[in-house]
Amino acid sequence: MPTDVIMPQMGESIFEGTITKWLKKPGEKVQRDEPLFEISTDKVDAEIPAPSAGVLKEIKVPEGTTVQVNTVVGVIDADGAGAASAAPAPAAAPPKAEAPRAAAPAASQPAKPVPQPQAASAVAEPPARPRQQEAVSRQKETVIEFPAEGEEEGERIRSSPLVRRIARENNVNLAQVPGTGLGGRITKQDIENFIAQHPAGAPAAATARPAAQAQPSYQPGAAAPAMPAGQPAPAVIPGELVAMTNMRKIIAQRMIESRRTSAHVHNLFEVDVTRIVNLRHRSKAGFEQRHGARLTFMPFFVRAAIIALQQFPIINASVEDDNLHYHEHINMGIAVALDWGLIVPVIKSAEEKNFLGLQRAISDVGERARTKRLSPDDIQGSTFTVTNPGTFGAVFGLPIINQPNVAILGVGGIAKAPVVVTDPQGSDSIAIRSLVHLTLGYDHRVIDGAVADQFMALVKKTLENWNEDVG
């Protein structure tokens, strides 16, 4: 019996996903829960398991296509009797709108969103689709931080980055496009239907950009438009034009959003970690033998940050409108560099873990991030973040705050250097010590310089006088 493969709901505020890679070809056998295809959303990249065993009969949505959640993207023949498609089906043309444009509500009447069939109430997960279709409740729309073309001040048009890009490339005012998604959200189908009904050359809306300001859309391989007389043509620079991945575009959006939101300030502290370096050198072999995990430097810095956050809770807070939200728990974000981007998985209630628990949790989220096994919940809810540019040899970094956090700790590389050391009797001498430079990036809207410096002084003191058992 055929089983539909659907685009899963990967989080409360996720409405669509992009199929980046099919791991099986039509005609190949698949086992239940075996990775079947990879997707990319605005929250996480993930491998999606097969809902049942059988033969992949058909691929309905090819790689690189973005579709809404609950869309059927493929079919598995449980009996293996169905003839498999020889190749992925081409992307289907968007269906015609059910009602003509003239029947759309007037501008003064807001368009009523068309409810999604499976979004009205929580639905029990059928046995044939484990781990793939979550119970869906009413969706809470996230606010789009960047106004779309044609928005009034304070207005927010609900749409995805893909929809906004299509609108920009086609000089479309999104305020004129009726949304049929949840809560009036403009879907990819909505924008494509609007463009089909209003081809180039049609009269532009009154709020659209003047033609002189419109930016042309260039396609790879297309000839560039002629330059106005008297204006020199731009120099042609050899190279390859490669589209940004979905993760890269989301990272870019998040970084710009953070710089526009927080008043970034950084301080820098030099810390003598000779005691920790020696302790790790003595303990790492026995630690790995006893616990089956490598002993790294990261849990030392995370543990020191947790101790300081408990003393300075303002640094574990977040801004909500004109209020400060002091968080009950320390949810520690750990930045992980991947070959295809950067992601920040979260260790929830990190203050409740001992040193061994932190080491295991850090290793676990790092491994699952590199193997695309993180869930949306794994990357949400951080209250403070630690990033480690020193892994690649950086002396220090000036990290951008991970919203909605108000601070981020950057750990530089550990290196030996000659240092003037004063003994208890007041005599000075020169010694070789292991030093690290720690940077705190903080939001000056919330945190004053004196508080940030006191926080870092406590982190420094904890590390230089380390006395906890590492297990």
Short mmCIF file of C-alpha atoms in Angstrom, two decimals:
data_model
loop_
_atom_site.label_atom_id
_atom_site.label_comp_id
_atom_site.label_asym_id
_atom_site.label_seq_id
_atom_site.Cartn_x
_atom_site.Cartn_y
_atom_site.Cartn_z
CA MET A 1 0.00 0.00 0.00
CA PRO A 2 1.53 3.40 -0.96
CA THR A 3 2.56 5.74 1.85
CA ASP A 4 2.85 9.49 1.31
CA VAL A 5 6.07 11.19 2.38
CA ILE A 6 5.30 14.68 3.64
CA MET A 7 7.24 17.83 4.39
CA PRO A 8 7.23 17.69 8.22
CA GLN A 9 6.32 20.45 10.65
CA MET A 10 9.74 21.11 12.23
CA GLY A 11 8.66 23.72 14.76
CA GLU A 12 5.82 25.92 15.93
CA SER A 13 6.71 28.90 13.73
CA ILE A 14 7.98 27.00 10.68
CA PHE A 15 5.65 27.07 7.67
CA GLU A 16 7.83 25.83 4.83
CA GLY A 17 11.04 23.99 4.09
CA THR A 18 13.48 23.45 1.23
CA ILE A 19 14.44 19.96 0.10
CA THR A 20 18.21 20.17 -0.22
CA LYS A 21 19.00 16.53 -1.01
CA TRP A 22 17.27 13.21 -1.63
CA LEU A 23 19.24 10.40 -0.01
CA LYS A 24 17.41 7.71 -1.99
CA LYS A 25 16.53 7.41 -5.67
CA PRO A 26 13.24 6.18 -7.14
CA GLY A 27 13.23 2.40 -7.17
CA GLU A 28 15.58 2.02 -4.19
CA LYS A 29 14.51 0.20 -1.05
CA VAL A 30 14.19 2.12 2.20
CA GLN A 31 13.78 0.98 5.78
CA ARG A 32 11.42 2.61 8.26
CA ASP A 33 13.17 5.51 10.07
CA GLU A 34 16.10 5.38 7.61
CA PRO A 35 17.19 8.89 6.51
CA LEU A 36 15.29 9.61 3.29
CA PHE A 37 15.91 13.28 2.45
CA GLU A 38 17.47 16.44 3.88
CA ILE A 39 15.61 19.71 4.43
CA SER A 40 16.58 23.24 5.32
CA THR A 41 14.27 25.60 7.21
CA ASP A 42 14.76 28.98 8.85
CA LYS A 43 15.45 27.15 12.13
CA VAL A 44 17.52 24.06 11.40
CA ASP A 45 18.86 21.70 8.75
CA ALA A 46 17.79 18.11 9.34
CA GLU A 47 17.59 14.62 7.90
CA ILE A 48 14.03 13.33 7.60
CA PRO A 49 13.44 9.59 8.17
CA ALA A 50 11.27 7.38 6.00
CA PRO A 51 7.74 6.93 7.43
CA SER A 52 7.60 3.26 6.41
CA ALA A 53 9.62 0.50 4.80
CA GLY A 54 9.31 -0.29 1.11
CA VAL A 55 10.48 1.08 -2.22
CA LEU A 56 10.67 4.79 -3.03
CA LYS A 57 8.10 4.84 -5.80
CA GLU A 58 8.08 8.53 -6.70
CA ILE A 59 9.75 11.82 -5.90
CA LYS A 60 7.15 14.55 -6.30
CA VAL A 61 9.30 17.52 -5.20
CA PRO A 62 12.85 17.79 -6.60
CA GLU A 63 15.91 19.07 -4.78
CA GLY A 64 16.10 22.82 -4.30
CA THR A 65 12.33 23.29 -4.14
CA THR A 66 10.66 25.09 -1.24
CA VAL A 67 7.21 23.85 -0.24
CA GLN A 68 4.81 24.37 2.65
CA VAL A 69 4.65 21.93 5.55
CA ASN A 70 2.40 18.89 5.10
CA THR A 71 3.02 18.90 1.33
CA VAL A 72 3.40 15.41 -0.16
CA VAL A 73 6.97 15.27 -1.48
CA GLY A 74 7.24 11.59 -2.35
CA VAL A 75 5.57 8.18 -2.26
CA ILE A 76 6.80 4.90 -0.76
CA ASP A 77 5.31 1.65 -2.00
CA ALA A 78 5.23 -0.59 1.04
CA ASP A 79 4.83 -3.72 -1.11
CA GLY A 80 7.49 -2.69 -3.58
CA ALA A 81 5.14 -3.54 -6.43
CA GLY A 82 4.62 -0.07 -7.83
CA ALA A 83 6.72 1.09 -10.73
CA ALA A 84 9.22 3.68 -9.60
CA SER A 85 9.50 6.96 -11.41
CA ALA A 86 12.66 7.16 -13.46
CA ALA A 87 13.48 10.68 -12.36
CA PRO A 88 12.19 13.33 -10.00
CA ALA A 89 9.06 15.02 -11.25
CA PRO A 90 9.59 18.60 -12.37
CA ALA A 91 8.32 21.29 -10.07
CA ALA A 92 4.59 21.59 -10.60
CA ALA A 93 3.30 24.90 -11.87
CA PRO A 94 1.41 26.81 -9.21
CA PRO A 95 -2.33 26.11 -9.43
CA LYS A 96 -4.70 28.82 -10.52
CA ALA A 97 -6.36 30.80 -7.78
CA GLU A 98 -9.84 29.43 -7.08
CA ALA A 99 -11.43 32.88 -7.41
CA PRO A 100 -10.50 35.51 -10.01
CA ARG A 101 -8.67 38.61 -8.96
CA ALA A 102 -11.82 40.73 -9.28
CA ALA A 103 -13.47 38.64 -6.58
CA ALA A 104 -10.73 39.36 -4.04
CA PRO A 105 -11.77 41.43 -0.99
CA ALA A 106 -11.55 45.18 -1.31
CA ALA A 107 -8.44 46.92 0.00
CA SER A 108 -10.34 48.15 3.04
CA GLN A 109 -11.41 44.60 3.92
CA PRO A 110 -8.55 42.39 5.20
CA ALA A 111 -8.20 39.11 3.35
CA LYS A 112 -9.39 36.17 5.39
CA PRO A 113 -6.66 33.53 5.64
CA VAL A 114 -7.49 30.13 4.22
CA PRO A 115 -6.99 27.65 7.08
CA GLN A 116 -4.58 24.82 6.47
CA PRO A 117 -6.34 21.45 6.62
CA GLN A 118 -4.13 20.05 9.36
CA ALA A 119 -3.56 23.18 11.40
CA ALA A 120 -6.93 23.57 13.11
CA SER A 121 -6.32 21.29 16.05
CA ALA A 122 -3.82 18.81 17.39
CA VAL A 123 -3.91 15.57 15.44
CA ALA A 124 -2.69 12.24 16.75
CA GLU A 125 0.29 11.01 14.79
CA PRO A 126 -0.60 8.01 12.60
CA PRO A 127 1.49 4.87 13.11
CA ALA A 128 2.79 4.99 9.54
CA ARG A 129 4.52 8.35 10.04
CA PRO A 130 6.74 8.21 13.14
CA ARG A 131 8.84 11.25 14.03
CA GLN A 132 7.75 13.01 10.89
CA GLN A 133 4.38 14.71 11.43
CA GLU A 134 4.05 16.50 14.76
CA ALA A 135 0.71 17.38 16.27
CA VAL A 136 -0.07 20.81 14.88
CA SER A 137 -1.80 23.46 16.96
CA ARG A 138 -2.63 27.03 16.08
CA GLN A 139 0.49 28.69 14.80
CA LYS A 140 1.93 31.82 16.40
CA GLU A 141 3.45 33.95 13.66
CA THR A 142 6.88 35.42 14.27
CA VAL A 143 7.36 39.09 13.45
CA ILE A 144 9.32 39.76 10.30
CA GLU A 145 12.03 42.17 11.39
CA PHE A 146 12.67 43.74 8.00
CA PRO A 147 9.77 45.63 6.36
CA ALA A 148 8.83 44.38 2.94
CA GLU A 149 8.54 46.71 -0.02
CA GLY A 150 5.51 48.97 0.43
CA GLU A 151 5.06 48.51 4.19
CA GLU A 152 3.97 51.41 6.33
CA GLU A 153 5.86 52.20 9.52
CA GLY A 154 4.90 49.79 12.29
CA GLU A 155 3.22 47.39 9.80
CA ARG A 156 4.52 43.87 9.33
CA ILE A 157 3.63 41.71 6.32
CA ARG A 158 3.78 38.02 7.12
CA SER A 159 5.98 36.33 4.56
CA SER A 160 9.10 34.20 4.26
CA PRO A 161 12.55 35.34 3.09
CA LEU A 162 11.92 33.45 -0.18
CA VAL A 163 8.68 35.37 -0.82
CA ARG A 164 10.33 38.70 -0.08
CA ARG A 165 13.19 37.88 -2.47
CA ILE A 166 10.74 36.98 -5.27
CA ALA A 167 8.88 40.23 -4.61
CA ARG A 168 12.08 42.29 -4.79
CA GLU A 169 13.22 40.60 -8.02
CA ASN A 170 9.85 41.27 -9.68
CA ASN A 171 9.29 44.76 -8.22
CA VAL A 172 6.12 43.63 -6.45
CA ASN A 173 4.58 45.53 -3.55
CA LEU A 174 3.74 42.83 -0.99
CA ALA A 175 1.08 45.06 0.55
CA GLN A 176 -0.98 44.42 -2.61
CA VAL A 177 -0.67 40.62 -2.47
CA PRO A 178 -3.46 38.77 -0.60
CA GLY A 179 -2.09 36.03 1.68
CA THR A 180 -3.80 32.68 1.91
CA GLY A 181 -1.49 31.16 4.53
CA LEU A 182 -2.05 30.97 8.26
CA GLY A 183 -2.85 34.36 9.76
CA GLY A 184 -2.80 35.97 6.30
CA ARG A 185 0.77 34.86 5.59
CA ILE A 186 1.85 35.34 1.96
CA THR A 187 3.03 32.01 0.55
CA LYS A 188 5.23 31.30 -2.43
CA GLN A 189 2.10 30.28 -4.38
CA ASP A 190 0.43 33.61 -3.54
CA ILE A 191 3.32 35.70 -4.90
CA GLU A 192 3.65 33.53 -8.02
CA ASN A 193 -0.09 33.80 -8.71
CA PHE A 194 0.06 37.57 -8.27
CA ILE A 195 2.99 37.89 -10.70
CA ALA A 196 1.18 35.68 -13.24
CA GLN A 197 -1.92 37.90 -13.03
CA HIS A 198 0.10 41.13 -13.18
CA PRO A 199 2.79 40.59 -15.83
CA ALA A 200 5.55 43.06 -16.50
CA GLY A 201 4.22 46.15 -18.18
CA ALA A 202 0.96 46.24 -16.23
CA PRO A 203 0.23 49.49 -14.38
CA ALA A 204 2.11 49.53 -11.07
CA ALA A 205 0.34 50.13 -7.76
CA ALA A 206 0.45 53.67 -6.43
CA THR A 207 2.72 52.61 -3.59
CA ALA A 208 5.19 50.72 -5.79
CA ARG A 209 8.65 52.08 -6.37
CA PRO A 210 9.10 54.49 -9.27
CA ALA A 211 10.48 52.81 -12.35
CA ALA A 212 13.69 54.79 -12.01
CA GLN A 213 14.31 53.19 -8.61
CA ALA A 214 13.37 49.65 -9.59
CA GLN A 215 16.27 47.23 -9.40
CA PRO A 216 16.50 44.74 -12.29
CA SER A 217 16.68 41.04 -11.61
CA TYR A 218 19.62 39.25 -13.16
CA GLN A 219 19.66 35.56 -14.02
CA PRO A 220 22.93 33.61 -14.34
CA GLY A 221 24.05 33.64 -17.95
CA ALA A 222 21.70 36.49 -18.97
CA ALA A 223 23.15 39.52 -20.69
CA ALA A 224 23.44 42.62 -18.54
CA PRO A 225 21.24 45.59 -19.56
CA ALA A 226 22.88 48.36 -21.54
CA MET A 227 24.38 51.13 -19.44
CA PRO A 228 23.15 54.72 -19.90
CA ALA A 229 25.23 56.83 -22.29
CA GLY A 230 28.22 58.42 -20.64
CA GLN A 231 28.33 55.96 -17.75
CA PRO A 232 31.25 53.52 -17.82
CA ALA A 233 30.38 49.83 -17.80
CA PRO A 234 31.39 47.97 -14.62
CA ALA A 235 34.51 45.86 -14.84
CA VAL A 236 33.88 42.18 -15.44
CA ILE A 237 35.47 40.13 -12.66
CA PRO A 238 36.01 36.47 -13.53
CA GLY A 239 34.57 33.93 -11.12
CA GLU A 240 31.63 31.72 -10.33
CA LEU A 241 28.20 32.90 -9.19
CA VAL A 242 26.81 30.51 -6.55
CA ALA A 243 23.46 30.91 -4.82
CA MET A 244 23.60 31.29 -1.05
CA THR A 245 22.30 28.31 0.89
CA ASN A 246 19.18 28.69 2.98
CA MET A 247 21.28 28.47 6.17
CA ARG A 248 23.69 31.14 4.89
CA LYS A 249 20.78 33.50 4.14
CA ILE A 250 19.29 32.96 7.59
CA ILE A 251 22.68 33.58 9.25
CA ALA A 252 23.02 36.82 7.29
CA GLN A 253 19.54 37.94 8.32
CA ARG A 254 20.14 37.08 12.00
CA MET A 255 23.49 38.92 12.13
CA ILE A 256 22.07 42.12 10.62
CA GLU A 257 19.05 41.86 12.90
CA SER A 258 21.27 41.56 15.97
CA ARG A 259 23.47 44.52 15.03
CA ARG A 260 20.37 46.66 14.49
CA THR A 261 18.74 45.51 17.72
CA SER A 262 21.51 45.56 20.36
CA ALA A 263 23.95 48.31 21.31
CA HIS A 264 27.08 46.15 20.98
CA VAL A 265 30.02 46.78 23.32
CA HIS A 266 32.94 44.42 24.01
CA ASN A 267 35.47 44.05 26.80
CA LEU A 268 38.59 41.88 26.75
CA PHE A 269 40.23 40.02 29.65
CA GLU A 270 43.50 38.09 29.67
CA VAL A 271 43.26 34.97 31.85
CA ASP A 272 46.05 32.71 33.11
CA VAL A 273 44.75 29.16 32.61
CA THR A 274 48.02 27.36 33.43
CA ARG A 275 46.36 25.48 36.29
CA ILE A 276 43.57 24.25 34.01
CA VAL A 277 45.98 23.29 31.22
CA ASN A 278 48.06 21.22 33.65
CA LEU A 279 44.95 19.63 35.19
CA ARG A 280 43.62 18.62 31.78
CA HIS A 281 46.99 17.22 30.74
CA ARG A 282 47.09 15.03 33.87
CA SER A 283 43.44 13.96 33.73
CA LYS A 284 42.43 13.58 30.08
CA ALA A 285 43.55 9.95 29.62
CA GLY A 286 41.84 8.72 32.79
CA PHE A 287 38.78 10.86 32.11
CA GLU A 288 38.24 9.32 28.68
CA GLN A 289 38.84 5.82 30.02
CA ARG A 290 36.32 6.25 32.87
CA HIS A 291 33.60 8.15 31.04
CA GLY A 292 34.09 7.37 27.36
CA ALA A 293 34.28 11.08 26.51
CA ARG A 294 37.13 13.42 25.61
CA LEU A 295 38.09 16.05 28.15
CA THR A 296 38.09 19.41 26.37
CA PHE A 297 38.61 22.98 27.57
CA MET A 298 35.06 24.12 26.75
CA PRO A 299 33.35 22.84 29.95
CA PHE A 300 35.84 24.82 32.07
CA PHE A 301 34.78 28.07 30.38
CA VAL A 302 31.09 27.15 30.40
CA ARG A 303 31.21 26.26 34.10
CA ALA A 304 32.99 29.54 34.95
CA ALA A 305 30.36 31.47 32.97
CA ILE A 306 27.53 29.69 34.81
CA ILE A 307 29.02 30.63 38.21
CA ALA A 308 29.27 34.28 37.12
CA LEU A 309 25.76 34.32 35.60
CA GLN A 310 24.33 33.17 38.92
CA GLN A 311 25.97 36.19 40.56
CA PHE A 312 24.96 38.63 37.79
CA PRO A 313 21.49 37.55 36.59
CA ILE A 314 21.08 40.67 34.43
CA ILE A 315 23.52 39.08 31.96
CA ASN A 316 21.22 36.04 31.75
CA ALA A 317 18.20 38.22 30.95
CA SER A 318 16.51 39.34 27.74
CA VAL A 319 14.60 42.40 26.56
CA GLU A 320 10.86 42.09 25.94
CA ASP A 321 9.37 45.37 24.73
CA ASP A 322 10.14 47.81 27.55
CA ASN A 323 10.68 45.04 30.11
CA LEU A 324 13.55 42.86 31.27
CA HIS A 325 12.91 39.13 31.50
CA TYR A 326 15.14 37.56 34.17
CA HIS A 327 15.33 33.87 33.28
CA GLU A 328 14.92 31.23 35.95
CA HIS A 329 17.38 28.82 34.30
CA ILE A 330 20.64 29.21 32.42
CA ASN A 331 20.12 27.79 28.94
CA MET A 332 23.63 27.76 27.53
CA GLY A 333 24.03 28.19 23.77
CA ILE A 334 27.17 26.56 22.36
CA ALA A 335 28.19 27.89 18.93
CA VAL A 336 29.21 25.05 16.60
CA ALA A 337 31.05 25.72 13.34
CA LEU A 338 29.91 23.42 10.52
CA ASP A 339 31.29 22.96 7.02
CA TRP A 340 28.12 24.59 5.68
CA GLY A 341 27.52 27.32 8.29
CA LEU A 342 27.14 28.06 11.99
CA ILE A 343 24.53 26.82 14.45
CA VAL A 344 23.94 27.34 18.18
CA PRO A 345 22.46 24.30 19.94
CA VAL A 346 21.31 24.86 23.51
CA ILE A 347 22.01 23.03 26.78
CA LYS A 348 18.88 23.57 28.84
CA SER A 349 19.17 24.22 32.63
CA ALA A 350 22.96 24.07 32.41
CA GLU A 351 23.31 25.24 36.02
CA GLU A 352 21.94 21.89 37.19
CA LYS A 353 24.76 19.90 35.58
CA ASN A 354 28.11 19.08 37.14
CA PHE A 355 31.37 19.25 35.20
CA LEU A 356 30.97 15.75 33.74
CA GLY A 357 27.37 16.50 32.71
CA LEU A 358 28.49 19.67 30.93
CA GLN A 359 31.24 17.84 29.04
CA ARG A 360 28.82 15.15 27.89
CA ALA A 361 26.17 17.68 26.90
CA ILE A 362 28.65 19.81 24.93
CA SER A 363 29.98 16.75 23.09
CA ASP A 364 26.44 15.53 22.40
CA VAL A 365 25.06 18.73 20.87
CA GLY A 366 28.23 19.25 18.83
CA GLU A 367 28.05 15.75 17.36
CA ARG A 368 24.33 15.99 16.60
CA ALA A 369 24.85 19.39 14.95
CA ARG A 370 27.54 17.97 12.64
CA THR A 371 25.37 14.96 11.72
CA LYS A 372 22.17 17.02 11.19
CA ARG A 373 20.30 15.30 14.00
CA LEU A 374 19.26 18.41 15.95
CA SER A 375 15.57 19.10 16.49
CA PRO A 376 14.13 22.65 16.45
CA ASP A 377 13.84 22.50 20.25
CA ASP A 378 17.61 21.89 20.46
CA ILE A 379 18.37 25.35 19.03
CA GLN A 380 15.74 27.42 20.80
CA GLY A 381 15.52 29.07 24.20
CA SER A 382 19.14 30.08 24.85
CA THR A 383 19.73 32.74 27.52
CA PHE A 384 23.52 33.10 27.11
CA THR A 385 25.98 31.92 24.45
CA VAL A 386 29.61 30.80 24.39
CA THR A 387 31.57 30.76 21.13
CA ASN A 388 35.11 29.51 20.63
CA PRO A 389 37.01 31.18 17.77
CA GLY A 390 40.23 30.09 19.48
CA THR A 391 39.69 26.60 18.07
CA PHE A 392 41.05 27.88 14.76
CA GLY A 393 43.89 29.91 16.27
CA ALA A 394 42.27 33.31 16.78
CA VAL A 395 43.77 35.27 19.68
CA PHE A 396 40.31 36.67 20.40
CA GLY A 397 37.10 37.62 18.59
CA LEU A 398 34.37 40.26 18.83
CA PRO A 399 31.27 38.07 18.54
CA ILE A 400 27.81 39.33 17.60
CA ILE A 401 25.14 38.75 20.26
CA ASN A 402 22.85 35.78 19.66
CA GLN A 403 19.35 37.27 19.92
CA PRO A 404 17.41 37.47 22.18
CA ASN A 405 20.41 37.10 24.53
CA VAL A 406 22.01 40.25 25.89
CA ALA A 407 25.56 38.88 26.04
CA ILE A 408 27.94 36.39 24.43
CA LEU A 409 31.31 35.08 25.64
CA GLY A 410 34.09 34.59 23.09
CA VAL A 411 36.96 32.23 23.96
CA GLY A 412 40.27 32.86 22.20
CA GLY A 413 43.14 30.46 21.63
CA ILE A 414 45.30 29.24 24.51
CA ALA A 415 48.97 30.08 24.02
CA LYS A 416 52.10 30.14 26.16
CA ALA A 417 53.76 33.49 26.84
CA PRO A 418 56.33 34.99 29.24
CA VAL A 419 54.57 36.70 32.13
CA VAL A 420 55.72 38.70 35.13
CA VAL A 421 54.65 36.70 38.21
CA THR A 422 54.58 38.15 41.73
CA ASP A 423 55.05 35.69 44.61
CA PRO A 424 53.40 36.07 48.06
CA GLN A 425 56.47 37.91 49.34
CA GLY A 426 56.13 40.56 46.64
CA SER A 427 59.07 39.45 44.53
CA ASP A 428 58.69 39.50 40.74
CA SER A 429 59.93 36.88 38.31
CA ILE A 430 59.32 35.92 34.70
CA ALA A 431 57.55 32.61 34.02
CA ILE A 432 56.05 30.84 31.03
CA ARG A 433 52.28 30.70 31.49
CA SER A 434 49.31 29.51 29.42
CA LEU A 435 47.10 32.50 28.59
CA VAL A 436 43.71 32.90 26.97
CA HIS A 437 41.86 36.06 25.97
CA LEU A 438 38.14 36.13 26.77
CA THR A 439 35.78 38.64 25.18
CA LEU A 440 32.34 39.56 26.44
CA GLY A 441 30.04 41.10 23.87
CA TYR A 442 27.11 42.74 25.67
CA ASP A 443 24.07 44.87 24.99
CA HIS A 444 24.69 48.30 26.46
CA ARG A 445 20.95 48.99 26.52
CA VAL A 446 20.78 46.58 29.45
CA ILE A 447 24.29 46.00 30.81
CA ASP A 448 26.58 48.76 32.03
CA GLY A 449 30.33 48.54 31.57
CA ALA A 450 30.96 48.19 35.30
CA VAL A 451 28.64 45.17 35.54
CA ALA A 452 30.22 43.56 32.47
CA ASP A 453 33.69 44.04 33.91
CA GLN A 454 32.68 42.60 37.29
CA PHE A 455 31.16 39.60 35.53
CA MET A 456 34.35 38.96 33.59
CA ALA A 457 36.51 39.48 36.68
CA LEU A 458 34.60 36.66 38.38
CA VAL A 459 35.01 34.42 35.31
CA LYS A 460 38.74 35.16 35.38
CA LYS A 461 39.02 34.44 39.10
CA THR A 462 37.15 31.14 38.77
CA LEU A 463 39.40 29.94 35.95
CA GLU A 464 42.70 31.04 37.49
CA ASN A 465 41.85 29.46 40.85
CA TRP A 466 40.05 26.36 39.53
CA ASN A 467 39.26 23.93 42.37
CA GLU A 468 36.41 21.75 41.07
CA ASP A 469 36.79 18.04 40.52
CA VAL A 470 36.60 17.15 36.82
CA GLY A 471 35.40 13.61 37.53
#
